[in-house]
Amino acid sequence: EIDIIALKDKKLHFIEVKSVSHETSISPEDNLTPQKLKKLYKTIEVYLMSLKNEPEWQLDLACVYLNHKDKTARVKFIENIC
């Protein structure tokens, strides 16, 4: 459910990765629906309960824009989305 869990400066970063093709009119941010956010928060909650101490944490979004024609990609990283 969570794409990446990383530790940076003693803070846990839960990172959701969303990608779209350049040909689409929908942005990666639009693909992060309220239902998906709710599932992510539940998953984060379960993960944090498994730890002895609850660290500081945040939810980040990595937006990947794919260009299949040119075989390139661009990444936009949005920290602390909620």
Short mmCIF file of N, CA, C and O in Angstrom, two decimals, residues 13-45:
data_model
loop_
_atom_site.label_atom_id
_atom_site.label_comp_id
_atom_site.label_asym_id
_atom_site.label_seq_id
_atom_site.Cartn_x
_atom_site.Cartn_y
_atom_site.Cartn_z
N HIS A 13 9.35 9.21 6.46
CA HIS A 13 8.63 9.73 5.31
C HIS A 13 7.92 8.56 4.64
O HIS A 13 8.57 7.62 4.19
N PHE A 14 6.61 8.64 4.61
CA PHE A 14 5.79 7.68 3.87
C PHE A 14 5.53 8.32 2.52
O PHE A 14 4.93 9.40 2.46
N ILE A 15 5.99 7.68 1.47
CA ILE A 15 5.95 8.31 0.14
C ILE A 15 5.04 7.52 -0.79
O ILE A 15 5.26 6.33 -1.02
N GLU A 16 4.03 8.19 -1.29
CA GLU A 16 3.14 7.61 -2.29
C GLU A 16 3.63 8.08 -3.66
O GLU A 16 3.94 9.26 -3.86
N VAL A 17 3.74 7.15 -4.59
CA VAL A 17 4.20 7.46 -5.94
C VAL A 17 3.01 7.35 -6.89
O VAL A 17 2.33 6.33 -6.92
N LYS A 18 2.76 8.41 -7.62
CA LYS A 18 1.69 8.42 -8.63
C LYS A 18 2.30 8.86 -9.95
O LYS A 18 3.08 9.81 -10.00
N SER A 19 1.94 8.15 -11.01
CA SER A 19 2.50 8.51 -12.31
C SER A 19 1.38 8.65 -13.35
O SER A 19 0.32 8.05 -13.22
N VAL A 20 1.66 9.48 -14.33
CA VAL A 20 0.75 9.66 -15.46
C VAL A 20 1.58 9.82 -16.72
O VAL A 20 2.74 10.21 -16.68
N SER A 21 0.95 9.53 -17.84
CA SER A 21 1.56 9.75 -19.14
C SER A 21 1.31 11.21 -19.51
O SER A 21 0.30 11.79 -19.16
N HIS A 22 2.22 11.81 -20.24
CA HIS A 22 2.04 13.20 -20.67
C HIS A 22 0.79 13.37 -21.52
O HIS A 22 0.24 14.46 -21.61
N GLU A 23 0.33 12.29 -22.13
CA GLU A 23 -0.84 12.39 -23.00
C GLU A 23 -2.15 12.55 -22.21
O GLU A 23 -3.17 12.91 -22.77
N THR A 24 -2.12 12.25 -20.93
CA THR A 24 -3.36 12.33 -20.15
C THR A 24 -3.56 13.74 -19.62
O THR A 24 -2.62 14.51 -19.46
N SER A 25 -4.80 14.05 -19.33
CA SER A 25 -5.11 15.37 -18.78
C SER A 25 -5.19 15.34 -17.25
O SER A 25 -5.37 16.37 -16.62
N ILE A 26 -5.05 14.16 -16.68
CA ILE A 26 -5.13 14.02 -15.23
C ILE A 26 -3.72 14.11 -14.65
O ILE A 26 -2.79 13.50 -15.14
N SER A 27 -3.58 14.89 -13.58
CA SER A 27 -2.28 15.00 -12.94
C SER A 27 -2.12 13.88 -11.90
O SER A 27 -3.11 13.32 -11.44
N PRO A 28 -0.89 13.58 -11.51
CA PRO A 28 -0.69 12.57 -10.49
C PRO A 28 -1.40 12.92 -9.18
O PRO A 28 -1.93 12.06 -8.49
N GLU A 29 -1.43 14.21 -8.87
CA GLU A 29 -2.10 14.66 -7.66
C GLU A 29 -3.59 14.31 -7.69
O GLU A 29 -4.18 13.97 -6.67
N ASP A 30 -4.19 14.41 -8.88
CA ASP A 30 -5.61 14.07 -9.02
C ASP A 30 -5.87 12.59 -8.78
O ASP A 30 -6.98 12.21 -8.42
N ASN A 31 -4.85 11.77 -9.01
CA ASN A 31 -4.99 10.33 -8.79
C ASN A 31 -4.95 9.95 -7.31
O ASN A 31 -5.22 8.81 -6.97
N LEU A 32 -4.59 10.88 -6.46
CA LEU A 32 -4.58 10.62 -5.02
C LEU A 32 -5.94 11.03 -4.45
O LEU A 32 -6.13 12.15 -3.98
N THR A 33 -6.87 10.13 -4.52
CA THR A 33 -8.26 10.40 -4.13
C THR A 33 -8.41 10.38 -2.62
O THR A 33 -7.55 9.84 -1.90
N PRO A 34 -9.50 10.95 -2.11
CA PRO A 34 -9.77 10.88 -0.67
C PRO A 34 -9.82 9.44 -0.15
O PRO A 34 -9.35 9.15 0.95
N GLN A 35 -10.35 8.53 -0.95
CA GLN A 35 -10.40 7.12 -0.55
C GLN A 35 -8.99 6.55 -0.43
O GLN A 35 -8.70 5.80 0.51
N LYS A 36 -8.12 6.88 -1.37
CA LYS A 36 -6.73 6.40 -1.33
C LYS A 36 -6.01 6.99 -0.12
O LYS A 36 -5.28 6.29 0.57
N LEU A 37 -6.24 8.27 0.16
CA LEU A 37 -5.62 8.90 1.33
C LEU A 37 -6.06 8.21 2.61
O LEU A 37 -5.24 7.97 3.51
N LYS A 38 -7.33 7.87 2.71
CA LYS A 38 -7.85 7.19 3.89
C LYS A 38 -7.15 5.84 4.08
O LYS A 38 -6.74 5.50 5.19
N LYS A 39 -6.97 5.09 2.99
CA LYS A 39 -6.27 3.81 3.06
C LYS A 39 -4.81 4.00 3.47
O LYS A 39 -4.27 3.22 4.25
N LEU A 40 -4.18 5.04 2.93
CA LEU A 40 -2.79 5.30 3.29
C LEU A 40 -2.65 5.60 4.77
O LEU A 40 -1.75 5.08 5.44
N TYR A 41 -3.54 6.43 5.31
CA TYR A 41 -3.47 6.77 6.73
C TYR A 41 -3.70 5.55 7.60
O TYR A 41 -3.05 5.39 8.64
N LYS A 42 -4.60 4.67 7.21
CA LYS A 42 -4.82 3.43 7.98
C LYS A 42 -3.57 2.56 7.95
O LYS A 42 -3.18 1.98 8.97
N THR A 43 -2.94 2.46 6.79
CA THR A 43 -1.72 1.67 6.67
C THR A 43 -0.59 2.26 7.52
O THR A 43 0.14 1.55 8.20
N ILE A 44 -0.46 3.58 7.48
CA ILE A 44 0.55 4.26 8.29
C ILE A 44 0.29 4.00 9.77
O ILE A 44 1.22 3.71 10.53
N GLU A 45 -0.95 4.09 10.18
CA GLU A 45 -1.32 3.88 11.57
C GLU A 45 -0.91 2.47 12.03
O GLU A 45 -0.32 2.30 13.10
#
